[in-house]
Coordinates of C-alpha atoms in Angstrom, one line a residue:
M225 CA -24.7 46.6 15.5
E226 CA -22.8 48.5 18.2
R227 CA -19.2 50.0 17.4
T228 CA -17.6 47.7 20.0
E229 CA -19.3 44.6 18.6
A230 CA -18.2 45.6 15.2
H231 CA -14.6 46.0 16.2
G232 CA -14.8 42.5 18.1
L233 CA -16.1 40.9 15.0
S234 CA -13.5 42.4 12.7
A235 CA -10.8 41.3 15.2
A236 CA -12.3 37.7 15.2
M237 CA -12.8 37.4 11.6
S238 CA -9.2 38.8 10.7
G239 CA -7.5 36.6 13.4
T240 CA -9.5 33.4 11.9
F241 CA -8.4 34.3 8.4
L242 CA -4.8 34.8 9.6
L243 CA -4.8 31.7 11.5
S244 CA -6.4 29.9 8.5
C245 CA -3.8 31.2 6.1
L246 CA -1.0 30.1 8.2
L247 CA -2.6 26.5 8.4
F248 CA -3.2 26.9 4.7
A249 CA 0.5 27.6 3.9
A250 CA 1.6 24.7 6.2
I251 CA -0.8 22.1 4.8
N252 CA -0.2 23.4 1.0
H253 CA 3.5 22.9 1.7
R254 CA 3.1 19.4 3.1
Q255 CA 0.6 18.2 0.5
R256 CA 1.4 19.8 -2.8
G257 CA -0.4 17.5 -4.9
P258 CA -4.2 16.6 -5.1
Y259 CA -5.5 14.8 -2.0
M260 CA -8.3 12.4 -2.2
D261 CA -11.2 13.7 -4.3
E262 CA -9.0 16.6 -5.3
G263 CA -7.7 14.1 -7.8
F264 CA -10.9 14.6 -9.8
H265 CA -11.8 18.2 -8.9
V266 CA -8.3 19.8 -9.6
P267 CA -7.8 18.3 -13.2
Q268 CA -11.4 19.4 -14.0
A269 CA -11.0 22.9 -12.6
Q270 CA -7.7 23.2 -14.7
A271 CA -9.4 22.0 -18.0
Y272 CA -11.8 24.8 -17.5
C273 CA -9.2 27.4 -16.7
H274 CA -7.8 26.4 -20.2
G275 CA -11.0 27.1 -21.8
R276 CA -11.8 23.3 -22.4
F277 CA -15.5 23.6 -21.0
L278 CA -16.6 20.6 -22.9
Q279 CA -14.1 18.4 -21.1
W280 CA -15.7 16.4 -18.2
D281 CA -14.7 13.7 -16.1
P282 CA -17.2 11.0 -15.7
M283 CA -16.2 10.1 -12.2
I284 CA -17.4 13.7 -11.0
T285 CA -20.9 13.5 -9.6
T286 CA -21.7 17.2 -9.0
L287 CA -22.3 20.2 -11.3
P288 CA -19.7 22.4 -12.4
G289 CA -20.4 25.3 -10.1
L290 CA -17.1 25.1 -8.2
Y291 CA -15.1 24.9 -11.4
L292 CA -16.9 27.9 -12.9
V293 CA -16.4 30.1 -9.7
S294 CA -12.8 29.0 -9.7
V295 CA -12.3 30.3 -13.3
A296 CA -14.2 33.5 -12.4
V297 CA -11.7 34.2 -9.5
A298 CA -8.4 32.9 -10.8
K299 CA -8.5 34.5 -14.4
P300 CA -8.8 38.0 -13.2
A301 CA -6.5 37.4 -10.3
A302 CA -4.1 36.2 -12.8
W303 CA -4.5 39.2 -15.0
L304 CA -4.4 41.7 -12.0
F305 CA -1.2 40.3 -10.5
G306 CA 0.5 39.3 -13.7
W307 CA 0.6 35.5 -12.9
T308 CA 1.3 33.2 -15.7
G309 CA 2.1 29.5 -16.4
S310 CA 1.4 26.9 -13.7
V311 CA 0.6 29.4 -11.0
V312 CA -2.7 30.1 -12.6
C313 CA -5.2 27.4 -11.4
S314 CA -2.5 25.6 -9.5
V315 CA -3.6 23.2 -6.7
G316 CA -2.5 26.0 -4.1
M317 CA -4.5 28.6 -5.8
L318 CA -7.6 26.5 -6.2
R319 CA -7.5 25.6 -2.6
F320 CA -7.2 29.2 -1.8
I321 CA -10.6 30.0 -3.2
N322 CA -12.1 27.7 -0.4
L323 CA -10.2 29.8 2.0
L324 CA -12.2 32.9 0.7
F325 CA -15.5 31.0 0.9
S326 CA -14.6 30.0 4.6
T327 CA -14.1 33.7 5.3
G328 CA -17.5 34.5 3.8
N329 CA -19.1 31.8 5.8
F330 CA -17.9 33.4 8.9
Y331 CA -19.6 36.6 8.1
L332 CA -22.7 34.9 7.0
L333 CA -22.9 32.9 10.1
Y334 CA -22.7 36.0 12.3
L335 CA -25.4 37.8 10.2
L336 CA -27.8 34.8 10.6
L337 CA -27.2 34.6 14.2
F338 CA -28.1 38.2 14.5
K339 CA -31.1 37.9 12.4
I340 CA -32.4 34.7 14.0
H341 CA -31.9 35.9 17.6
Q342 CA -32.6 39.5 17.2
K343 CA -35.5 39.5 19.5
N344 CA -33.5 38.0 22.4
K345 CA -32.1 41.2 24.0
A346 CA -30.3 39.1 26.7
V347 CA -27.8 37.8 24.1
S348 CA -24.7 40.1 24.1
G349 CA -22.4 41.0 21.1
F350 CA -19.6 38.9 22.5
Q351 CA -21.8 35.8 22.7
R352 CA -22.8 36.2 18.9
I353 CA -19.2 36.6 18.1
L354 CA -18.3 33.6 20.2
S355 CA -20.9 31.5 18.6
T356 CA -20.0 32.5 15.1
L357 CA -16.3 31.7 15.8
T358 CA -17.4 28.4 17.0
L359 CA -19.5 27.4 14.1
A360 CA -16.7 28.9 11.7
M361 CA -14.4 26.3 13.4
F362 CA -17.0 23.3 13.0
P363 CA -14.3 20.5 12.3
T364 CA -16.2 18.7 9.5
L365 CA -16.4 21.9 7.5
Y366 CA -13.3 23.6 8.6
F367 CA -11.0 20.6 7.3
F368 CA -12.2 21.1 3.9
T369 CA -11.3 24.9 4.0
F370 CA -7.8 23.7 3.0
L371 CA -8.7 21.2 0.2
Y372 CA -10.4 21.9 -3.1
Y373 CA -13.7 20.3 -2.3
T374 CA -17.3 21.6 -3.1
D375 CA -18.2 21.9 0.6
P376 CA -17.1 25.6 1.6
G377 CA -18.8 27.0 -1.6
S378 CA -21.8 24.9 -1.1
V379 CA -22.2 26.1 2.4
F380 CA -21.6 29.6 1.4
F381 CA -24.3 29.9 -1.2
T382 CA -26.8 27.9 0.8
L383 CA -26.4 30.2 3.9
F384 CA -26.5 33.2 1.9
A385 CA -29.8 32.1 0.4
Y386 CA -31.2 31.4 3.9
L387 CA -30.0 35.0 5.0
M388 CA -31.7 36.5 2.1
C389 CA -34.9 34.5 2.9
L390 CA -34.9 35.7 6.3
Y391 CA -34.8 39.4 5.2
G392 CA -37.7 38.7 2.6
N393 CA -35.5 38.9 -0.6
H394 CA -36.9 35.8 -2.2
K395 CA -35.8 36.4 -5.8
T396 CA -32.3 36.8 -4.5
S397 CA -32.5 33.9 -2.3
A398 CA -33.7 31.7 -5.2
L399 CA -30.7 32.9 -7.4
L400 CA -28.3 32.0 -4.6
G401 CA -30.1 28.7 -4.0
F402 CA -29.5 27.9 -7.8
C403 CA -25.7 28.8 -7.1
G404 CA -25.7 26.4 -4.3
F405 CA -27.5 23.8 -6.4
M406 CA -24.6 24.1 -9.0
F407 CA -22.3 23.2 -6.2
R408 CA -24.1 20.2 -5.0
Q409 CA -27.6 18.9 -6.4
T410 CA -29.0 18.0 -2.9
N411 CA -28.8 21.7 -2.0
I412 CA -32.1 22.0 -3.8
V413 CA -33.6 20.7 -0.5
W414 CA -32.4 23.9 1.2
T415 CA -34.1 25.9 -1.3
A416 CA -37.3 24.1 -0.4
F417 CA -36.3 24.8 3.3
C418 CA -36.3 28.6 2.4
A419 CA -39.7 28.3 0.9
G420 CA -40.8 26.5 3.9
N421 CA -39.7 29.1 6.2
V422 CA -42.2 31.4 4.5
V423 CA -44.9 28.7 4.7
A424 CA -44.3 28.1 8.5
E425 CA -44.3 31.7 9.3
K426 CA -47.6 32.3 7.6
L427 CA -49.0 29.1 9.2
N428 CA -47.9 30.2 12.6
E429 CA -49.5 33.7 12.2
A430 CA -52.7 32.0 11.0
W431 CA -52.6 29.6 13.9
K432 CA -52.2 32.2 16.5
T433 CA -55.0 34.0 15.0
E434 CA -57.2 30.9 15.3
L435 CA -56.3 30.5 18.8
Q436 CA -57.2 34.1 19.5
K437 CA -60.6 33.7 17.8
K438 CA -61.5 30.7 19.8
K439 CA -60.1 32.2 23.1
D440 CA -58.2 28.9 23.7
E441 CA -55.1 29.7 25.5
K442 CA -54.2 26.2 26.5
I443 CA -53.3 25.1 23.1
S444 CA -49.7 26.1 22.1
S445 CA -48.2 26.3 18.7
R446 CA -45.2 24.7 20.0
K447 CA -45.8 21.6 22.1
G448 CA -48.9 19.9 23.5
S449 CA -50.7 16.7 24.0
F450 CA -51.6 14.3 21.3
S451 CA -55.2 15.8 20.8
D452 CA -53.4 19.2 20.2
L453 CA -51.4 17.6 17.4
I454 CA -54.4 16.2 15.9
R455 CA -56.0 19.7 16.0
I456 CA -52.8 21.3 14.3
L457 CA -53.1 18.7 11.5
Q458 CA -56.8 19.5 11.0
F459 CA -55.8 23.1 10.9
L460 CA -53.0 22.4 8.2
T461 CA -55.4 20.3 6.2
E462 CA -58.2 23.3 6.2
Y463 CA -55.3 25.9 5.5
V464 CA -53.9 23.9 2.4
I465 CA -57.4 23.1 0.8
S466 CA -58.1 27.0 0.9
P467 CA -57.5 28.4 -2.6
K468 CA -57.2 31.8 -1.6
K469 CA -54.5 30.8 1.0
L470 CA -52.7 28.7 -1.4
L471 CA -52.6 31.7 -3.8
T472 CA -51.1 33.9 -1.2
L473 CA -48.5 31.3 -0.5
T474 CA -47.7 30.7 -4.2
A475 CA -47.3 34.6 -4.5
L476 CA -44.6 34.6 -1.7
T477 CA -42.8 31.7 -2.8
W478 CA -42.9 31.7 -6.6
P479 CA -39.2 32.2 -7.1
Y480 CA -38.4 29.0 -5.0
I481 CA -41.2 26.9 -7.0
I482 CA -39.5 28.0 -10.4
L483 CA -36.3 26.8 -9.1
V484 CA -37.8 23.5 -7.8
T485 CA -39.4 23.1 -11.1
V486 CA -36.2 23.6 -13.0
F487 CA -34.5 20.8 -10.7
F488 CA -37.3 18.3 -11.7
V489 CA -36.7 19.3 -15.4
F490 CA -33.0 18.7 -14.8
V491 CA -33.7 15.3 -13.1
F492 CA -36.0 14.1 -16.0
I493 CA -33.6 15.2 -18.7
N494 CA -30.5 13.9 -17.0
G495 CA -32.3 10.5 -15.8
G496 CA -31.5 10.9 -12.3
I497 CA -30.0 13.7 -9.6
V498 CA -26.4 12.6 -10.2
V499 CA -24.2 13.3 -13.1
G500 CA -21.2 11.2 -14.0
D501 CA -20.7 8.0 -11.8
R502 CA -24.0 7.0 -10.7
S503 CA -23.1 3.4 -9.8
S504 CA -21.5 4.7 -6.5
H505 CA -24.4 7.1 -5.6
E506 CA -27.5 5.3 -6.0
A507 CA -30.5 6.6 -4.1
C508 CA -32.2 4.3 -1.5
L509 CA -34.4 4.5 1.7
H510 CA -31.6 4.5 4.2
F511 CA -33.5 5.3 7.4
P512 CA -30.7 4.7 9.7
Q513 CA -28.9 7.8 8.3
L514 CA -31.2 9.9 10.4
F515 CA -30.0 8.1 13.6
Y516 CA -26.3 8.6 12.3
F517 CA -27.1 12.3 11.9
L518 CA -28.6 12.7 15.5
S519 CA -25.5 10.9 17.1
F520 CA -23.3 13.1 14.9
T521 CA -25.3 16.2 16.2
V522 CA -25.1 15.0 19.9
F523 CA -21.2 14.5 19.6
F524 CA -20.6 18.0 18.2
S525 CA -23.1 19.7 20.4
F526 CA -22.6 17.7 23.5
P527 CA -22.2 20.8 25.6
H528 CA -25.9 21.7 24.8
L529 CA -27.5 18.1 24.2
L530 CA -25.5 16.0 26.7
T531 CA -26.1 17.7 29.9
P532 CA -27.1 16.4 33.5
T533 CA -30.3 18.4 33.2
K534 CA -31.3 17.0 29.8
I535 CA -30.6 13.5 30.9
R536 CA -32.8 13.8 34.0
K537 CA -35.6 15.3 31.8
F538 CA -35.2 12.6 29.3
L539 CA -35.4 10.0 32.1
L540 CA -38.8 11.6 33.5
S541 CA -40.1 11.8 30.1
L542 CA -39.3 8.2 29.7
R543 CA -41.2 7.3 32.9
K544 CA -44.2 9.3 32.0
H545 CA -44.5 7.9 28.4
P546 CA -43.3 4.3 28.4
V547 CA -45.8 3.2 25.7
Q548 CA -44.8 5.9 23.4
Y549 CA -41.1 5.4 23.7
S550 CA -41.6 1.4 23.3
L551 CA -43.3 2.1 20.2
I552 CA -40.6 4.4 19.1
A553 CA -38.0 1.8 19.9
V554 CA -39.8 -0.9 18.0
I555 CA -40.1 1.3 15.0
S556 CA -36.4 2.1 15.3
L557 CA -35.4 -1.5 15.4
F558 CA -37.4 -2.4 12.3
L559 CA -35.9 0.5 10.2
I560 CA -32.5 -0.6 11.2
W561 CA -33.3 -4.2 10.5
K562 CA -34.7 -3.6 7.1
F563 CA -33.2 -0.5 5.9
T564 CA -29.4 -0.4 6.7
Y565 CA -27.3 -0.3 3.8
V566 CA -23.5 -0.5 3.7
H567 CA -21.7 1.4 0.8
K568 CA -18.7 -0.3 -0.6
Y569 CA -16.6 3.0 0.1
L570 CA -17.5 2.6 3.8
L571 CA -15.8 -0.7 3.9
A572 CA -12.9 0.0 1.8
D573 CA -11.8 3.7 1.9
N574 CA -9.6 4.0 5.0
R575 CA -9.0 7.8 4.4
H576 CA -12.3 8.7 6.1
Y577 CA -13.3 8.7 9.7
T578 CA -16.7 6.9 8.8
F579 CA -14.4 3.9 7.8
Y580 CA -13.0 3.6 11.4
V581 CA -16.4 4.4 12.9
W582 CA -17.9 1.6 11.0
R583 CA -15.3 -0.9 11.6
K584 CA -14.5 -0.1 15.3
V585 CA -18.3 0.3 16.4
F586 CA -20.7 -1.2 14.0
Q587 CA -18.6 -4.2 12.7
R588 CA -17.6 -5.5 16.3
H589 CA -20.9 -7.5 16.5
E590 CA -24.0 -7.7 14.4
L591 CA -26.0 -6.6 17.4
V592 CA -24.3 -3.3 17.9
K593 CA -26.5 -1.5 15.5
Y594 CA -29.7 -2.5 17.6
V595 CA -28.2 -2.0 20.9
L596 CA -27.6 1.6 20.0
V597 CA -31.2 2.3 19.6
P598 CA -31.6 3.8 23.2
V599 CA -28.7 6.2 22.4
Y600 CA -30.7 7.3 19.1
I601 CA -33.9 7.8 21.0
F602 CA -32.1 9.9 23.5
A603 CA -30.2 11.8 20.7
G604 CA -33.5 12.4 19.0
W605 CA -35.4 13.6 22.1
S606 CA -32.5 16.0 23.1
F607 CA -32.3 17.3 19.4
A608 CA -36.1 18.0 19.5
D609 CA -36.1 19.5 22.9
T610 CA -33.5 22.2 21.9
L611 CA -35.9 23.3 19.1
K612 CA -38.8 23.9 21.4
S613 CA -38.3 27.6 21.0
K614 CA -39.3 27.3 17.3
S615 CA -43.0 26.9 16.1
I616 CA -44.3 23.4 15.3
F617 CA -44.6 24.3 11.6
W618 CA -40.9 25.3 11.4
I619 CA -39.9 22.1 13.4
L620 CA -42.1 20.0 10.9
M621 CA -40.6 21.9 7.8
Y622 CA -37.0 21.4 9.1
F623 CA -37.6 17.5 9.8
V624 CA -39.0 17.1 6.3
C625 CA -35.9 18.6 4.7
L626 CA -33.6 16.7 7.1
L627 CA -35.2 13.4 6.0
A628 CA -35.0 14.4 2.2
V629 CA -31.3 15.2 2.4
T630 CA -30.1 12.3 4.5
V631 CA -32.3 9.3 4.0
P632 CA -31.7 8.7 0.3
Q633 CA -27.9 8.8 0.8
K634 CA -26.5 5.1 0.8
L635 CA -23.1 6.3 1.9
L636 CA -22.5 7.3 5.4
E637 CA -20.4 10.5 4.9
F638 CA -20.0 13.2 7.6
R639 CA -19.8 15.9 5.0
Y640 CA -23.5 15.3 4.1
F641 CA -24.4 16.3 7.7
I642 CA -22.7 19.7 7.5
L643 CA -25.7 21.9 6.3
P644 CA -28.3 20.4 8.4
F645 CA -26.2 20.7 11.5
L646 CA -25.4 24.3 10.9
I647 CA -29.0 25.2 10.3
Y648 CA -29.9 23.4 13.4
R649 CA -27.1 24.9 15.5
L650 CA -28.1 28.5 14.2
N651 CA -31.7 28.1 15.3
I652 CA -31.2 26.7 18.9
P653 CA -31.3 29.2 21.7
F654 CA -28.0 30.8 22.9
P655 CA -26.4 28.6 25.6
S656 CA -24.5 29.8 28.6
L657 CA -21.0 31.4 28.1
Y658 CA -19.5 28.4 29.9
R659 CA -21.1 25.9 27.2
Q660 CA -20.1 28.2 24.4
L661 CA -16.5 28.1 25.6
L662 CA -16.5 24.4 26.0
E663 CA -17.8 23.9 22.6
L664 CA -15.3 26.1 21.1
A665 CA -12.4 24.4 23.1
F666 CA -13.8 21.1 21.8
Y667 CA -13.8 22.1 18.2
I668 CA -10.2 23.5 18.4
V669 CA -9.1 20.2 20.1
V670 CA -10.7 18.1 17.2
N671 CA -9.3 20.5 14.5
A672 CA -5.9 20.1 16.0
I673 CA -6.2 16.2 16.0
H674 CA -8.1 15.9 12.6
P675 CA -5.1 16.4 10.2
S676 CA -3.0 14.0 12.4
H677 CA -5.0 11.0 11.2
F678 CA -3.5 11.6 7.7
S679 CA -0.1 12.5 8.9
L680 CA -0.1 9.2 10.9
S681 CA -1.0 7.3 7.7
S682 CA 1.8 8.9 5.9
L683 CA 4.1 7.8 8.7
I684 CA 2.9 4.3 8.6
H685 CA 3.4 4.0 5.0
L686 CA 6.9 5.6 5.0
L687 CA 7.9 3.4 8.0
G688 CA 6.5 0.3 6.0
V689 CA 8.8 1.2 3.0
L690 CA 11.8 1.9 5.1
M691 CA 11.5 -1.3 7.0
F692 CA 10.9 -3.3 4.0
F693 CA 14.1 -2.2 2.5
S694 CA 16.3 -2.1 5.6
G695 CA 15.4 -5.4 7.3
P696 CA 18.0 -8.1 7.1
T697 CA 15.4 -10.8 6.5
L698 CA 11.9 -11.3 5.3
G699 CA 10.7 -12.7 8.6
Y700 CA 7.7 -10.5 9.4
M701 CA 5.4 -10.3 12.5
S702 CA 2.5 -8.5 10.8
T703 CA 1.3 -8.1 7.3
Y704 CA 1.0 -5.0 5.3
V705 CA -1.7 -5.8 2.9
T706 CA -3.0 -3.5 0.1
Y707 CA -5.4 -4.3 -2.7
F708 CA -6.7 -2.0 -5.3
Y709 CA -10.5 -1.8 -5.6
N710 CA -12.5 1.1 -7.1
Q711 CA -9.6 3.8 -6.3
V712 CA -9.3 2.8 -2.6
L713 CA -6.7 1.3 -0.2
Y714 CA -7.4 -1.4 2.3
L715 CA -5.4 -2.2 5.5
G716 CA -5.5 -5.7 6.8
S717 CA -3.8 -7.6 9.5
N718 CA -2.9 -11.3 8.5
T719 CA -5.0 -12.1 5.7
V720 CA -4.8 -11.0 1.9
P721 CA -8.3 -9.9 0.9
Q722 CA -9.9 -10.6 -2.4
C723 CA -10.9 -7.8 -4.7
S724 CA -12.8 -7.3 -7.8
S725 CA -13.0 -4.4 -10.2
P726 CA -16.4 -3.3 -12.0
D727 CA -15.0 -5.1 -15.0
G728 CA -14.8 -8.4 -13.1
F729 CA -11.1 -8.5 -12.6
T730 CA -10.5 -10.6 -9.5
S731 CA -7.2 -11.4 -7.8
A732 CA -5.4 -11.5 -4.3
L733 CA -3.1 -8.5 -4.5
P734 CA -0.4 -8.7 -1.7
V735 CA 2.1 -5.9 -2.1
A736 CA 4.7 -5.9 0.8
L737 CA 5.2 -7.1 4.4
L738 CA 5.9 -4.7 7.2
P739 CA 8.3 -6.2 9.8
L740 CA 9.0 -5.2 13.4
L741 CA 10.1 -1.6 14.0
R742 CA 13.7 -1.9 15.1
P743 CA 16.8 0.3 15.6
P744 CA 19.5 0.6 12.9
P745 CA 21.6 -2.6 12.6
E746 CA 24.7 -2.7 14.9
G747 CA 27.7 -1.3 13.3
I748 CA 26.0 1.1 11.3
G749 CA 25.8 4.7 12.5
H750 CA 23.1 7.1 12.3
H751 CA 24.8 9.1 9.5
Q752 CA 25.0 6.1 7.4
Y753 CA 21.6 4.7 8.2
H754 CA 20.0 8.0 7.0
T755 CA 21.8 8.3 3.7
F756 CA 19.0 8.3 1.3
A757 CA 18.3 8.1 -2.5
T758 CA 15.4 9.4 -4.4
I759 CA 13.8 6.9 -6.8
S760 CA 10.7 7.2 -9.0
V761 CA 9.0 4.1 -10.4
K762 CA 6.5 4.4 -13.2
L763 CA 4.0 1.9 -13.7
E764 CA 1.9 1.9 -16.9
Y765 CA -1.2 -0.1 -16.6
S766 CA -3.7 -0.4 -19.5
G767 CA -6.0 -3.1 -17.9
P768 CA -9.2 -2.2 -15.6
R769 CA -8.9 1.1 -13.8
I770 CA -8.5 -0.3 -10.4
L771 CA -5.3 1.2 -9.0
C772 CA -5.2 3.9 -6.4
I773 CA -3.0 4.6 -3.6
P774 CA -4.5 7.5 -1.4
D775 CA -1.5 8.7 0.4
S776 CA 0.0 11.0 -2.2
K777 CA 2.9 12.1 0.2
T778 CA 4.4 8.7 0.1
L779 CA 2.8 7.4 -3.2
G780 CA 1.9 10.0 -5.9
V781 CA -0.8 8.8 -8.0
D782 CA -2.2 10.5 -11.1
L783 CA -6.0 9.3 -11.2
E784 CA -6.8 11.0 -14.4
S785 CA -4.4 9.0 -16.6
P786 CA -3.7 5.2 -17.0
L787 CA -0.2 6.0 -16.2
F788 CA 0.3 5.9 -12.4
V789 CA 3.5 7.4 -10.9
L790 CA 4.7 5.9 -7.7
K791 CA 7.5 7.9 -6.1
F792 CA 9.5 6.5 -3.3
Q793 CA 11.7 9.2 -1.5
H794 CA 14.1 9.0 1.3
V795 CA 15.0 5.2 0.6
R796 CA 18.3 3.9 2.0
H797 CA 21.0 3.0 -0.4
G798 CA 22.2 -0.6 -0.7
S799 CA 18.8 -2.3 -0.8
T800 CA 19.1 -3.3 -4.4
Q801 CA 17.5 -6.8 -4.1
R802 CA 14.6 -5.3 -2.0
W803 CA 13.9 -2.8 -4.6
R804 CA 13.7 -5.5 -7.4
D805 CA 11.5 -7.7 -5.0
F806 CA 9.2 -4.9 -4.5
V807 CA 8.7 -4.0 -8.0
Q808 CA 8.3 -7.6 -8.8
A809 CA 5.6 -7.6 -6.3
M810 CA 3.9 -4.6 -7.8
I811 CA 4.1 -6.5 -11.2
A812 CA 2.5 -9.4 -9.8
C813 CA -0.3 -7.3 -8.1
C814 CA -1.2 -5.3 -11.3
G815 CA -1.2 -8.2 -13.8
S816 CA -0.7 -8.0 -17.3
P817 CA -0.3 -6.0 -19.6
L818 CA 2.0 -3.8 -17.6
S819 CA 5.3 -2.2 -18.5
I820 CA 7.7 -0.3 -16.2
R821 CA 9.7 2.9 -17.0
L822 CA 12.3 3.8 -14.5
S823 CA 13.9 7.2 -13.8
H824 CA 17.0 7.7 -11.7
W825 CA 17.1 3.9 -11.0
P826 CA 20.5 2.9 -9.8
Y827 CA 19.7 -0.7 -9.0
G828 CA 20.0 -2.6 -12.3
T829 CA 17.4 -4.6 -14.5
V830 CA 14.0 -5.3 -13.2
K831 CA 12.1 -8.1 -15.2
G832 CA 8.5 -7.8 -15.9

């Protein structure tokens, strides 16, 4: 690395860390309590911090790698800086650990780009730094930098393992792969990917030697006709059945073989890959996940994959090979018809973008999923076209790993696409400077918009509560409906949906009605209208565990206890009857047995 490039990398890395720290402080100030799945991860980490290593929340489905690393970081830091009490392993401190992982990911991305493209002398240091900065800002990953999730740590150890594999340190790579496995079990696929890199490299060398022996320059190890593909498959078969060559591959990949063996032993003893709540993470053959991933990749890499040149080349290929593309289309339609699964979280959890993608796109009409097949075919072609610089063996190996990490997942969740996307993006050729800048600008815009989804949700909830208590009548133009199902919230328009818990509890649960937004009533000044009280309502519910309100800024919920604390702040004085009406609605929703304990309650007795 040249001195100028080293200085540029240091500046980019420091600037990104500083910006992330500022955003971290702002987000942590605004969202002090656990958010979404942090409601499970934070209490579990805090239990480990207090030495309760045998305590385990059965709702957590991943291994305790994140919590062990958190204790290993938090305890020495507390001793070094003299922290005591609630500061140690607080929500903010636990989140900061992911900020450290994010910084490590920045450096690992640079090292991987440098190693993978080291033979390309046309790539400047500035381009490497720019690509590193772009990938470090990848929105799906960057958002979780500020939350206590497994993703930043999972990416860190997996990328580190990949880097060590490329440098030939396979024992270190396997050890780091084990760390990644402790963060998320599916990372074992990327351990196999590291082993596959070694195998693909040896196969490519042997294939080139085979070509030289036969003096056949027309056959390429990268692309060719159907007959060339048949010949490559014959070569693979001959290579695999050779004991000597198999022994050579085993000698090179034995650390990975041991780790994969440990994984299968774990699956056998555990009775499956998932720990904890298996009912929500059942494996299935969900082939359309591959189509979703390809669409996801085209969206986030559109400066490289969605260009006029690419489109022209695809149309030319389509015209040259109509039979092949027709066959691909028929197979795709069949896979969508027979293997499309809709997870209950996808239909109910409106805190994730996949909820809106599914509702706004796929649920518009039952034929939409079939109409999108041409888009999937183009996405797949463009995806493969950008990898043509890699050997056919590397592409086959990556494709197998991609299938293994996506297809068994029933739930459509963009976080599952982070690692396959990053590995793909690291291995495509460097684009032009213009396209790199366009990609970075796009990521910055998405990152700027991304948190506003949750801010808007908070605003809607707050406005709904304010309008409920400030409206002169209960005549409403729209309906604000919530129902509690498997710890999720649903938003509807004019209907009250039915819900059922795993225990069979079924009821219609209307909570409140949202009126027209309107200015303060006449005769009331703004200083009077904005006089607020702070009230806390505690609902103790001992029935089936089905209650959850995701917006903890408006409604704070303790998911780890049957005691759910609902805090309404900034509510106007003088709405006594509306408070009582609301709490009665909560009682009607939650059912019996239910008791209410009130703190700072100025509005008289509530029955229930």
